[in-house]
PDB file of C-alpha atoms in Angstrom:
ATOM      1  CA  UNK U   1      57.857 -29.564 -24.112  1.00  0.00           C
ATOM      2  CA  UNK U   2      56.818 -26.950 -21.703  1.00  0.00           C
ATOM      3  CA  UNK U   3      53.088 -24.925 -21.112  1.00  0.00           C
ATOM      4  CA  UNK U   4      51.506 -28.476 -21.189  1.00  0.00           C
ATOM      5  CA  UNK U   5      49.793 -28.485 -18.044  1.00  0.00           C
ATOM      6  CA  UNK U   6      46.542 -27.723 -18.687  1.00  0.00           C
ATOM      7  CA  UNK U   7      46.555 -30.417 -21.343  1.00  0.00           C
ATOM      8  CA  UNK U   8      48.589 -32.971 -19.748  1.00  0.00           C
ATOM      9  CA  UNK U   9      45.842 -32.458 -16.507  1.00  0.00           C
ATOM     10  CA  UNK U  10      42.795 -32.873 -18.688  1.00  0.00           C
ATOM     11  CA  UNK U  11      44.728 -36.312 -20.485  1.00  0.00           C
ATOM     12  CA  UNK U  12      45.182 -37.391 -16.720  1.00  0.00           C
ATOM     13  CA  UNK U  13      41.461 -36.917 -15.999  1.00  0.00           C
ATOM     14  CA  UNK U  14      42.187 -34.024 -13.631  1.00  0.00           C
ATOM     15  CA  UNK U  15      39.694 -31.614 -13.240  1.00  0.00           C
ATOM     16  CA  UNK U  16      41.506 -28.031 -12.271  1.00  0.00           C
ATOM     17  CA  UNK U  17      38.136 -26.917 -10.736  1.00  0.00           C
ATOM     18  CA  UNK U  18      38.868 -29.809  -8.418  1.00  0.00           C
ATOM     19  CA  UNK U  19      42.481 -28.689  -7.304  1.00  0.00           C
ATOM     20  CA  UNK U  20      41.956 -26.619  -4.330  1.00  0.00           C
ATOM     21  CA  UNK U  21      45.713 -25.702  -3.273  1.00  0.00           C
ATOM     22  CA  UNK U  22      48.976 -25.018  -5.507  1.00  0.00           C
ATOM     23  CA  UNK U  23      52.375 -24.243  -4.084  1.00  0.00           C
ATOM     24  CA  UNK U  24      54.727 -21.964  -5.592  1.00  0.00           C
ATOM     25  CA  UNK U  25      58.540 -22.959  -4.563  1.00  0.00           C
ATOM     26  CA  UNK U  26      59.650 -18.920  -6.104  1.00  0.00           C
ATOM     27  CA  UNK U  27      58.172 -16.143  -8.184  1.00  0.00           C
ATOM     28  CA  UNK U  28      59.886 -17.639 -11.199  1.00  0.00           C
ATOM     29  CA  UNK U  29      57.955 -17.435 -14.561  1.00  0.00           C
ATOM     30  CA  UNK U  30      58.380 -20.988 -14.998  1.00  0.00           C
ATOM     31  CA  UNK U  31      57.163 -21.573 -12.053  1.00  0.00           C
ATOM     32  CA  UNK U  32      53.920 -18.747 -11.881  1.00  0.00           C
ATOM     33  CA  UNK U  33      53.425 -18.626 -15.258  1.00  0.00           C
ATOM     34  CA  UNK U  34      51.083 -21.685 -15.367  1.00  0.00           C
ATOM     35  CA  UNK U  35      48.041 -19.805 -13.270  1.00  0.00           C
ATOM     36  CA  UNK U  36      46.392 -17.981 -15.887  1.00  0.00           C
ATOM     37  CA  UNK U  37      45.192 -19.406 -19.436  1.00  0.00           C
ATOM     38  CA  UNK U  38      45.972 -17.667 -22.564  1.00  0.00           C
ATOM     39  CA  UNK U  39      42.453 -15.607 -22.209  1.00  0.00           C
ATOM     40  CA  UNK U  40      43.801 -13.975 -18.380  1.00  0.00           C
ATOM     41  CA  UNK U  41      41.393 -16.102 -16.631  1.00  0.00           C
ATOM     42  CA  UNK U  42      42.088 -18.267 -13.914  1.00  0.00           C
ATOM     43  CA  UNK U  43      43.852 -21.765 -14.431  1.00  0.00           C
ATOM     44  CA  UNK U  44      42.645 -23.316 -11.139  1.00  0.00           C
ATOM     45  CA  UNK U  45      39.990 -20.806 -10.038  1.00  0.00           C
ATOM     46  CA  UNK U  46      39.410 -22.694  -6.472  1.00  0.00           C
ATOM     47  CA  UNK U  47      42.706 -23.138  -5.689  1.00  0.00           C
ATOM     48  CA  UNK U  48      44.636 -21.061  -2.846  1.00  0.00           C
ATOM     49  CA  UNK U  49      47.894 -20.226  -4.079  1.00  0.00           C
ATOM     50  CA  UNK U  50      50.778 -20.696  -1.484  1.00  0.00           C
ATOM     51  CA  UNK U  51      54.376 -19.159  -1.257  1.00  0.00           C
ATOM     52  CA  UNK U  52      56.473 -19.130   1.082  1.00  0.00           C
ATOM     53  CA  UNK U  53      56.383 -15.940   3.043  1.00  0.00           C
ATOM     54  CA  UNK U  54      60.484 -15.045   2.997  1.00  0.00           C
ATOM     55  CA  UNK U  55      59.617 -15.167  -1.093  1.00  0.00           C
ATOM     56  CA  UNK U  56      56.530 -13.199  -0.970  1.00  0.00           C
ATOM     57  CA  UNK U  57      58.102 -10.275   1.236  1.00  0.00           C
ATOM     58  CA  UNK U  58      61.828 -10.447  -0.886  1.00  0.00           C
ATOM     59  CA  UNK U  59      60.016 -10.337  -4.374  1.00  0.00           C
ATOM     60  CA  UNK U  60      56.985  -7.592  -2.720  1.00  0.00           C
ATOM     61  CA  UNK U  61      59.768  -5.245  -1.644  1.00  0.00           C
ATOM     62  CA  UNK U  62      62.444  -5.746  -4.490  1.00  0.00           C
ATOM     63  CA  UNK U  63      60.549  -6.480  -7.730  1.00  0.00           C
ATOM     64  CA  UNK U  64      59.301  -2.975  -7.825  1.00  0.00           C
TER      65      UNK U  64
END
């Protein structure tokens, strides 16, 4: 079953305030999807989010 993260981190004692990096392979939904909760806020609000930077600059010039 997918969009169990959240849960299946809290069930593993994880703390997302405590996850302080998260690396994003492509700007898939399946993939991004997972950094905001249901209510827009952050998922893991201390986290820096990292892509690589031939992804950022495809999907920043042709997902206009």
């Amino acid at each position: 079953m997918s969009g169990q993260l959240l849960t299946n981190l809290a069930a593993a004692g994880i703390d997302t305030q405590a996850i302080d990096a998260v690396l994003i392979s492509h700007y898939h939904g399946d993939h991004i999807n997972g950094l905001l909760r249901a209510d827009g806020t952050l998922a893991f609000p201390n986290a820096e989010i990292l892509v690589p930077a031939r992804e950022h600059a495809y999907c920043s010039t042709t997902a206009r």
